[in-house]
Amino acid sequence: MCEKCGTGSQHNRLVDRRSFLRYAGAGAAAIGGASLLAQDPISAGTASAVRSFELEETSIAQLQEAMSSGRLGARQIAEMYLARIEEVDSPRGSVGLNAMMELNPDAIAIADQRDRERKEGFLRGPLHGIPIIIKDNIDTADRMRTSAGSLALAESIAKEDAYIVRRMREAGAVLLGKTNLSEWANFRSTRSTSGWSARGGQTHNPYVLTRNPCGSSAGTGAAVAASLAAAGIGTETDGSVVCPSTSNGLVGLKPTLGLVSRSGIIPIAHSQDTAGTMTRTVSDAAILLSAITGIDARDPLTLASRTRRQHDYTKFLDANGLEGARIGVARQFFGFNPHVDQVMNDAIEVIRGLGATVIDPANLETHGQFNASEYEVLLYEFKADLNAYLAGIDSKIPHRTLADLIRFNEENKDREMPFFGQEIFLMAEEKGPLTDRSYRDALAKNLRLTRKEGIDATLAKHGVDALISPTGSPAWPTDLINGDHFTGGYSSASAVSGYPHITVPAGLVHELPVGLSFFAGAWSEPNLIRYAYAFEQATMARKAPRFIQGTVGRG
């Protein structure tokens, strides 16, 4: 979550991966980064020989049309995605993306049930029969494990579904499987590599396979980008929905804290954790968000959404949604990469051309003032929240506390810590209870600097409806020896405040996607969806990955 700190034989073979322009004011070429590609060493790289796939880039609405017309059934769609996973994700296939941790052995049976329901005239909603993948830190009370990528929980089967999983099942989704992640949601080591877990190995970026998929929701990002499912769910504490989304050319939506239940999700920190949607289009994000929101008795914070929650976020999909809007540019998050700046500046011209007033700059004055206090809060809450989660898992799993996990990792360090250690675990274990004054002061500081004196103050000072910034850099080369190396981007103020944040594809830099972030105050999802959709429809900047091989782009 934290970027920083009855089935056929083919299906059975795959069950466990351990065994297996139109826009005003700018040109389309600029948004696509085409001006950068003439001498592009990555463009000249070798694309993997992947067979054409009928469902590549297919939207949820298009899948529903195929089922309603009788052209395809839910079972056929599930089988097609499973075949795609075998070819693209499996080490036996043509790419070896390694984004899926485990496939659901009941997926085909669920799809058959959805077909029977459709035949009987019972449709559950827009997700009826739609294959969805979820991150392997989200509980499912079925035959899949929930492990956070750790060997310590490799056999842990949840007692009940996470609330968001129950909501998706009720909405008719077919849970196709669970995705690999950065182990413990990237909160074990100060020098970890995103997309690596002891249980799942290393996930690759589908655009350039030697590049990193970013963030702890790395597997979901890579898998959805590669059309291994219709859509996916990730989780974020700080950046791990939006970073893998920008790095994999996706729309990533991190909602307001409390809009989506946190129950049944292996935690880092309750003051920042939330699940979020990761999709190829804004429309799909709106559909999926509509399905997973709701009031959950196991998460009292969701009560705050009772009068704020929208039952159907698709009503905010407006191609003219930027007309009349006032958009501020958080210019302080630019400057880390000139190519990204070019794409972002072109995006600003698009936004102007779509009828918005752009205020530039509109910077967050408290940026950088809460970094240390954020980390302090995460360490305290991680120990408390993880111990509470572990206390409730199946008694067959002996690891009941963070101290138990530290001991397990040390005893199994050849498998658990071959590349990086558990420095964050050790620091968190030293923390006291959540009644400590240092924790309470740090949390109060975080909320003050990111809410009232941060995002809220910036919106009010400049009279703007939302702020924009680059989400992140083009994906860096994966380096298990030295770990991740971020160069820039935005996530923290929205993450720490618990405010919503959406990233939408803005263009390519040397075949690598970069995203544009829209963010604003609490419960502003309707406006953010409206703005992101208008930008998306004007630019259509997302391009499908080509699975480029080799080490091109280095040196």
Short mmCIF file of C-alpha atoms in Angstrom, two decimals, residues 14-409:
data_model
loop_
_atom_site.label_atom_id
_atom_site.label_comp_id
_atom_site.label_asym_id
_atom_site.label_seq_id
_atom_site.Cartn_x
_atom_site.Cartn_y
_atom_site.Cartn_z
CA LEU A 14 -2.71 -22.07 -13.37
CA VAL A 15 -4.28 -22.13 -9.92
CA ASP A 16 -1.13 -21.26 -7.97
CA ARG A 17 1.70 -19.25 -9.49
CA ARG A 18 4.16 -20.81 -7.15
CA SER A 19 3.72 -23.96 -9.31
CA PHE A 20 3.40 -22.16 -12.49
CA LEU A 21 -7.66 14.12 -31.24
CA ARG A 22 -9.78 15.58 -30.42
CA TYR A 23 -9.00 18.37 -28.05
CA ALA A 24 -8.82 22.14 -28.26
CA GLY A 25 -5.54 23.97 -28.12
CA ALA A 26 -2.95 21.18 -28.50
CA GLY A 27 -1.88 18.47 -30.92
CA ALA A 28 -2.27 14.75 -30.30
CA ALA A 29 1.34 14.10 -31.17
CA ALA A 30 2.56 16.23 -28.28
CA ILE A 31 0.35 14.52 -25.72
CA GLY A 32 1.49 11.13 -26.93
CA GLY A 33 5.13 12.08 -26.54
CA ALA A 34 5.64 11.42 -30.27
CA SER A 35 8.15 14.23 -30.54
CA LEU A 36 10.44 12.22 -28.26
CA LEU A 37 10.35 9.00 -30.22
CA ALA A 38 12.29 9.70 -33.39
CA GLN A 39 15.61 8.68 -31.83
CA ASP A 40 14.06 6.51 -29.13
CA PRO A 41 16.22 3.52 -28.09
CA ILE A 42 13.28 1.89 -26.30
CA SER A 43 11.00 2.16 -29.35
CA ALA A 44 13.65 0.28 -31.27
CA GLY A 45 13.59 -2.55 -28.73
CA THR A 46 12.10 -5.94 -29.44
CA ALA A 47 8.41 -6.37 -28.64
CA SER A 48 7.42 -9.81 -27.41
CA ALA A 49 5.62 -12.07 -29.86
CA VAL A 50 2.23 -12.12 -28.16
CA ARG A 51 -0.79 -13.50 -29.99
CA SER A 52 -3.61 -11.08 -30.75
CA PHE A 53 -6.23 -11.11 -28.01
CA GLU A 54 -9.88 -10.44 -28.74
CA LEU A 55 -10.46 -8.82 -25.34
CA GLU A 56 -7.37 -6.60 -25.30
CA GLU A 57 -8.32 -3.14 -24.00
CA THR A 58 -11.99 -4.20 -23.82
CA SER A 59 -14.06 -2.13 -21.40
CA ILE A 60 -16.60 -3.36 -18.88
CA ALA A 61 -19.41 -1.87 -20.97
CA GLN A 62 -18.16 -3.68 -24.08
CA LEU A 63 -18.02 -6.98 -22.18
CA GLN A 64 -21.59 -6.42 -20.99
CA GLU A 65 -22.71 -5.75 -24.55
CA ALA A 66 -21.07 -8.97 -25.71
CA MET A 67 -22.90 -10.94 -23.01
CA SER A 68 -26.27 -9.22 -23.48
CA SER A 69 -26.13 -9.86 -27.24
CA GLY A 70 -25.29 -13.53 -26.69
CA ARG A 71 -21.99 -13.25 -28.54
CA LEU A 72 -20.06 -14.27 -25.43
CA GLY A 73 -20.94 -15.75 -22.05
CA ALA A 74 -19.32 -15.11 -18.69
CA ARG A 75 -17.66 -18.52 -18.85
CA GLN A 76 -16.19 -17.81 -22.29
CA ILE A 77 -14.89 -14.46 -21.12
CA ALA A 78 -13.29 -15.97 -18.02
CA GLU A 79 -11.68 -18.72 -20.09
CA MET A 80 -10.33 -16.16 -22.55
CA TYR A 81 -8.69 -14.18 -19.76
CA LEU A 82 -7.27 -17.36 -18.24
CA ALA A 83 -5.73 -18.24 -21.60
CA ARG A 84 -4.29 -14.73 -21.79
CA ILE A 85 -2.78 -15.18 -18.33
CA GLU A 86 -1.23 -18.49 -19.42
CA GLU A 87 0.39 -16.84 -22.43
CA VAL A 88 1.43 -13.48 -20.99
CA ASP A 89 1.89 -14.03 -17.27
CA SER A 90 3.03 -17.62 -16.90
CA PRO A 91 6.75 -18.44 -17.03
CA ARG A 92 5.74 -20.95 -19.70
CA GLY A 93 4.33 -18.21 -21.90
CA SER A 94 5.80 -15.66 -24.26
CA VAL A 95 6.35 -12.85 -21.74
CA GLY A 96 6.56 -14.08 -18.12
CA LEU A 97 5.00 -10.93 -16.68
CA ASN A 98 4.56 -12.59 -13.26
CA ALA A 99 1.73 -10.31 -12.11
CA MET A 100 -0.68 -12.98 -10.84
CA MET A 101 -0.04 -14.56 -7.47
CA GLU A 102 -2.84 -17.11 -7.53
CA LEU A 103 -5.91 -17.90 -9.63
CA ASN A 104 -9.32 -18.64 -8.21
CA PRO A 105 -10.08 -22.37 -8.60
CA ASP A 106 -13.78 -21.49 -8.46
CA ALA A 107 -13.70 -18.78 -11.14
CA ILE A 108 -15.25 -20.89 -13.90
CA ALA A 109 -17.97 -22.18 -11.57
CA ILE A 110 -18.81 -18.60 -10.59
CA ALA A 111 -18.92 -17.58 -14.26
CA ASP A 112 -21.28 -20.49 -15.00
CA GLN A 113 -23.55 -19.29 -12.23
CA ARG A 114 -23.58 -15.77 -13.69
CA ASP A 115 -24.53 -17.23 -17.08
CA ARG A 116 -27.42 -19.15 -15.50
CA GLU A 117 -28.61 -16.02 -13.74
CA ARG A 118 -28.51 -14.04 -16.98
CA LYS A 119 -30.49 -16.74 -18.75
CA GLU A 120 -33.09 -16.56 -15.98
CA GLY A 121 -33.32 -12.77 -16.33
CA PHE A 122 -31.49 -11.97 -13.10
CA LEU A 123 -28.80 -9.35 -13.68
CA ARG A 124 -26.91 -8.07 -10.65
CA GLY A 125 -25.60 -4.89 -12.27
CA PRO A 126 -22.76 -3.58 -14.47
CA LEU A 127 -20.26 -6.06 -13.00
CA HIS A 128 -22.41 -9.14 -13.71
CA GLY A 129 -20.06 -11.76 -15.17
CA ILE A 130 -17.06 -9.39 -15.28
CA PRO A 131 -13.64 -10.87 -14.32
CA ILE A 132 -11.94 -8.77 -11.64
CA ILE A 133 -8.55 -9.29 -10.00
CA ILE A 134 -7.58 -8.16 -6.50
CA LYS A 135 -4.36 -7.61 -4.60
CA ASP A 136 -3.08 -10.40 -2.36
CA ASN A 137 -3.63 -8.43 0.84
CA ILE A 138 -7.44 -8.51 0.52
CA ASP A 139 -9.30 -11.29 2.34
CA THR A 140 -11.38 -13.82 0.43
CA ALA A 141 -13.24 -16.58 2.25
CA ASP A 142 -12.72 -19.13 -0.49
CA ARG A 143 -9.90 -21.42 -1.62
CA MET A 144 -7.46 -18.57 -2.27
CA ARG A 145 -4.90 -17.48 0.30
CA THR A 146 -4.34 -13.95 1.63
CA SER A 147 -0.64 -13.55 2.31
CA ALA A 148 0.60 -10.00 1.60
CA GLY A 149 3.24 -11.84 -0.42
CA SER A 150 4.87 -13.33 2.68
CA LEU A 151 5.74 -16.97 3.16
CA ALA A 152 4.62 -16.55 6.77
CA LEU A 153 0.99 -16.31 5.57
CA ALA A 154 1.33 -18.46 2.46
CA GLU A 155 -1.35 -20.86 3.70
CA SER A 156 -3.63 -18.31 5.36
CA ILE A 157 -7.25 -18.54 4.23
CA ALA A 158 -9.53 -15.80 5.52
CA LYS A 159 -12.53 -16.57 7.71
CA GLU A 160 -14.72 -14.10 5.83
CA ASP A 161 -14.58 -11.91 2.78
CA ALA A 162 -13.31 -8.37 3.01
CA TYR A 163 -16.31 -6.04 2.76
CA ILE A 164 -15.29 -4.86 -0.70
CA VAL A 165 -15.05 -8.49 -1.87
CA ARG A 166 -18.55 -9.18 -0.60
CA ARG A 167 -19.79 -6.09 -2.42
CA MET A 168 -18.17 -7.25 -5.67
CA ARG A 169 -19.63 -10.74 -5.35
CA GLU A 170 -23.08 -9.24 -4.75
CA ALA A 171 -22.58 -7.06 -7.83
CA GLY A 172 -21.93 -10.17 -9.92
CA ALA A 173 -18.19 -9.95 -10.44
CA VAL A 174 -16.16 -13.07 -11.19
CA LEU A 175 -13.09 -12.97 -8.93
CA LEU A 176 -10.48 -14.30 -11.29
CA GLY A 177 -7.52 -14.32 -8.93
CA LYS A 178 -5.12 -12.41 -6.73
CA THR A 179 -2.17 -10.35 -7.86
CA ASN A 180 1.42 -10.19 -6.70
CA LEU A 181 2.47 -7.19 -4.66
CA SER A 182 5.42 -5.64 -2.96
CA GLU A 183 5.65 -7.83 0.14
CA TRP A 184 3.82 -6.38 3.14
CA ALA A 185 2.68 -3.58 0.83
CA ASN A 186 6.24 -2.22 0.59
CA PHE A 187 6.48 -1.63 4.33
CA ARG A 188 9.18 -4.04 5.42
CA SER A 189 12.47 -2.53 4.26
CA THR A 190 13.85 0.94 3.64
CA ARG A 191 15.44 -0.30 0.41
CA SER A 192 12.87 -2.65 -1.06
CA THR A 193 12.10 -3.28 -4.72
CA SER A 194 8.51 -2.68 -5.79
CA GLY A 195 6.72 -5.70 -7.20
CA TRP A 196 8.84 -8.28 -5.34
CA SER A 197 7.54 -10.70 -2.75
CA ALA A 198 8.99 -13.90 -1.35
CA ARG A 199 5.85 -15.79 -2.31
CA GLY A 200 5.38 -14.31 -5.77
CA GLY A 201 8.80 -13.23 -7.03
CA GLN A 202 9.28 -10.11 -9.18
CA THR A 203 6.52 -8.58 -11.30
CA HIS A 204 7.61 -6.79 -14.48
CA ASN A 205 6.32 -3.71 -16.24
CA PRO A 206 4.42 -4.77 -19.39
CA TYR A 207 5.60 -1.75 -21.37
CA VAL A 208 9.30 -2.49 -20.97
CA LEU A 209 9.89 -5.73 -19.08
CA THR A 210 13.13 -4.62 -17.43
CA ARG A 211 11.33 -1.66 -15.90
CA ASN A 212 9.53 -1.57 -12.57
CA PRO A 213 5.72 -1.65 -12.18
CA CYS A 214 5.91 0.66 -9.09
CA GLY A 215 4.20 0.72 -5.74
CA SER A 216 2.86 -2.12 -3.67
CA SER A 217 -0.12 -2.71 -6.01
CA ALA A 218 2.40 -3.57 -8.71
CA GLY A 219 0.79 -6.85 -9.74
CA THR A 220 -2.66 -5.32 -10.17
CA GLY A 221 -1.18 -2.49 -12.23
CA ALA A 222 0.79 -4.76 -14.55
CA ALA A 223 -2.04 -7.29 -14.92
CA VAL A 224 -4.77 -4.79 -15.77
CA ALA A 225 -2.47 -2.96 -18.18
CA ALA A 226 -1.75 -6.27 -19.94
CA SER A 227 -5.48 -7.11 -20.22
CA LEU A 228 -5.28 -10.11 -17.90
CA ALA A 229 -8.70 -9.09 -16.50
CA ALA A 230 -11.32 -6.44 -17.06
CA ALA A 231 -10.29 -4.37 -14.03
CA GLY A 232 -8.56 -4.62 -10.68
CA ILE A 233 -8.41 -3.49 -7.08
CA GLY A 234 -5.28 -2.22 -5.38
CA THR A 235 -4.64 -0.63 -2.00
CA GLU A 236 -2.84 2.55 -1.02
CA THR A 237 -1.30 4.02 2.08
CA ASP A 238 0.80 6.54 0.17
CA GLY A 239 1.06 6.16 -3.60
CA SER A 240 0.42 2.49 -4.19
CA VAL A 241 -2.73 2.87 -6.26
CA VAL A 242 -1.64 5.92 -8.22
CA CYS A 243 2.04 5.03 -8.75
CA PRO A 244 1.46 1.60 -10.37
CA SER A 245 -1.36 3.22 -12.33
CA THR A 246 0.82 5.95 -13.81
CA SER A 247 3.66 3.48 -14.48
CA ASN A 248 1.32 1.04 -16.24
CA GLY A 249 -0.81 3.52 -18.17
CA LEU A 250 -3.94 3.11 -16.03
CA VAL A 251 -6.62 5.18 -14.40
CA GLY A 252 -6.04 4.84 -10.66
CA LEU A 253 -8.59 6.20 -8.19
CA LYS A 254 -7.72 6.46 -4.50
CA PRO A 255 -10.97 7.43 -2.75
CA THR A 256 -11.65 9.55 0.30
CA LEU A 257 -10.83 7.66 3.50
CA GLY A 258 -14.11 6.12 4.65
CA LEU A 259 -15.76 5.86 1.24
CA VAL A 260 -14.48 2.30 0.88
CA SER A 261 -14.29 -0.11 3.81
CA ARG A 262 -10.91 -1.16 5.17
CA SER A 263 -12.14 -4.32 6.89
CA GLY A 264 -10.54 -7.53 5.71
CA ILE A 265 -7.50 -5.82 4.23
CA ILE A 266 -4.05 -6.53 5.70
CA PRO A 267 -3.17 -3.10 7.10
CA ILE A 268 -0.34 -0.65 7.27
CA ALA A 269 -2.07 2.32 8.87
CA HIS A 270 -5.75 2.94 9.50
CA SER A 271 -5.37 6.73 9.15
CA GLN A 272 -4.29 6.36 5.50
CA ASP A 273 -5.13 2.88 4.18
CA THR A 274 -7.80 2.47 1.53
CA ALA A 275 -8.57 0.20 -1.39
CA GLY A 276 -8.81 1.83 -4.80
CA THR A 277 -9.74 1.04 -8.38
CA MET A 278 -7.21 0.36 -11.15
CA THR A 279 -8.69 0.31 -14.64
CA ARG A 280 -7.93 1.10 -18.25
CA THR A 281 -10.64 3.77 -18.52
CA VAL A 282 -12.31 6.35 -16.30
CA SER A 283 -15.67 4.78 -17.09
CA ASP A 284 -14.52 1.44 -15.70
CA ALA A 285 -13.19 3.20 -12.59
CA ALA A 286 -16.60 4.77 -12.00
CA ILE A 287 -18.36 1.43 -12.42
CA LEU A 288 -16.02 -0.39 -10.06
CA LEU A 289 -16.06 2.38 -7.44
CA SER A 290 -19.88 2.29 -7.44
CA ALA A 291 -19.76 -1.42 -6.63
CA ILE A 292 -17.33 -1.35 -3.70
CA THR A 293 -18.62 1.58 -1.64
CA GLY A 294 -21.06 1.12 1.24
CA ILE A 295 -21.60 1.24 4.99
CA ASP A 296 -19.70 -1.55 6.76
CA ALA A 297 -20.39 -2.34 10.40
CA ARG A 298 -16.81 -3.64 10.72
CA ASP A 299 -15.41 -0.25 9.68
CA PRO A 300 -17.15 2.58 11.56
CA LEU A 301 -15.37 5.20 9.45
CA THR A 302 -17.64 4.27 6.53
CA LEU A 303 -20.54 5.84 8.45
CA ALA A 304 -19.10 9.19 7.37
CA SER A 305 -19.95 8.31 3.77
CA ARG A 306 -23.67 7.84 4.45
CA THR A 307 -24.62 11.25 3.03
CA ARG A 308 -21.56 11.57 0.78
CA ARG A 309 -21.54 8.29 -1.09
CA GLN A 310 -22.88 8.17 -4.63
CA HIS A 311 -24.61 4.96 -5.65
CA ASP A 312 -23.67 5.46 -9.31
CA TYR A 313 -20.49 7.33 -10.16
CA THR A 314 -21.01 6.83 -13.89
CA LYS A 315 -23.44 9.77 -13.92
CA PHE A 316 -20.39 12.04 -13.59
CA LEU A 317 -18.85 10.85 -16.87
CA ASP A 318 -19.11 14.11 -18.81
CA ALA A 319 -16.94 14.77 -21.85
CA ASN A 320 -17.53 18.49 -21.27
CA GLY A 321 -16.72 18.17 -17.58
CA LEU A 322 -13.81 20.61 -17.61
CA GLU A 323 -15.80 23.44 -19.13
CA GLY A 324 -16.05 26.23 -16.56
CA ALA A 325 -13.84 24.44 -14.03
CA ARG A 326 -11.00 26.25 -12.25
CA ILE A 327 -7.90 24.05 -12.11
CA GLY A 328 -4.75 24.89 -10.16
CA VAL A 329 -1.30 23.65 -11.17
CA ALA A 330 0.79 22.31 -8.27
CA ARG A 331 3.95 23.38 -10.07
CA GLN A 332 6.23 22.31 -7.20
CA PHE A 333 5.78 18.66 -8.29
CA PHE A 334 7.23 19.37 -11.76
CA GLY A 335 10.89 19.62 -12.69
CA PHE A 336 12.16 16.10 -12.00
CA ASN A 337 12.10 15.07 -15.67
CA PRO A 338 11.97 17.45 -18.69
CA HIS A 339 10.08 14.91 -20.81
CA VAL A 340 7.41 14.54 -18.14
CA ASP A 341 7.20 18.32 -17.90
CA GLN A 342 6.58 18.47 -21.65
CA VAL A 343 3.71 15.98 -21.43
CA MET A 344 2.25 17.83 -18.44
CA ASN A 345 2.48 21.24 -20.07
CA ASP A 346 0.75 19.86 -23.15
CA ALA A 347 -1.93 18.44 -20.86
CA ILE A 348 -2.45 21.89 -19.34
CA GLU A 349 -3.10 23.26 -22.81
CA VAL A 350 -5.66 20.54 -23.38
CA ILE A 351 -7.39 21.46 -20.13
CA ARG A 352 -7.48 25.11 -21.18
CA GLY A 353 -8.82 24.15 -24.58
CA LEU A 354 -11.64 22.21 -22.92
CA GLY A 355 -12.91 25.39 -21.28
CA ALA A 356 -11.21 25.35 -17.89
CA THR A 357 -9.52 28.31 -16.27
CA VAL A 358 -6.00 27.30 -15.27
CA ILE A 359 -4.30 28.94 -12.29
CA ASP A 360 -0.54 28.40 -12.51
CA PRO A 361 1.07 28.03 -10.05
CA ALA A 362 -1.17 26.93 -7.18
CA ASN A 363 1.29 25.27 -4.84
CA LEU A 364 0.79 23.46 -1.54
CA GLU A 365 2.58 25.65 0.99
CA THR A 366 2.93 22.82 3.52
CA HIS A 367 4.60 20.43 1.08
CA GLY A 368 7.54 18.64 2.75
CA GLN A 369 6.60 19.74 6.28
CA PHE A 370 4.92 16.48 7.30
CA ASN A 371 7.28 13.82 5.93
CA ALA A 372 8.76 12.86 9.31
CA SER A 373 5.43 12.93 11.14
CA GLU A 374 3.82 10.79 8.45
CA TYR A 375 6.48 8.13 8.90
CA GLU A 376 6.09 8.26 12.68
CA VAL A 377 2.34 7.66 12.38
CA LEU A 378 2.82 4.80 9.92
CA LEU A 379 5.26 3.00 12.24
CA TYR A 380 2.95 3.29 15.24
CA GLU A 381 -0.19 2.28 13.38
CA PHE A 382 1.49 -0.56 11.51
CA LYS A 383 2.42 -2.36 14.71
CA ALA A 384 -1.00 -1.84 16.29
CA ASP A 385 -3.08 -2.56 13.20
CA LEU A 386 -1.08 -5.56 11.99
CA ASN A 387 -1.13 -7.16 15.44
CA ALA A 388 -4.91 -6.75 15.50
CA TYR A 389 -5.25 -8.33 12.04
CA LEU A 390 -2.97 -11.26 12.88
CA ALA A 391 -4.85 -11.94 16.10
CA GLY A 392 -7.97 -12.66 14.06
CA ILE A 393 -6.62 -15.01 11.38
CA ASP A 394 -6.95 -18.79 11.30
CA SER A 395 -5.44 -20.39 14.38
CA LYS A 396 -3.49 -22.79 12.16
CA ILE A 397 -1.19 -19.90 11.28
CA PRO A 398 1.27 -19.54 14.20
CA HIS A 399 2.33 -15.94 13.47
CA ARG A 400 0.13 -13.72 15.65
CA THR A 401 2.22 -10.59 16.12
CA LEU A 402 4.72 -8.38 14.32
CA ALA A 403 7.39 -9.86 16.63
CA ASP A 404 6.49 -13.33 15.34
CA LEU A 405 6.93 -12.15 11.75
CA ILE A 406 10.31 -10.61 12.53
CA ARG A 407 11.42 -13.92 13.99
CA PHE A 408 10.03 -15.87 11.01
CA ASN A 409 11.85 -13.62 8.54
#
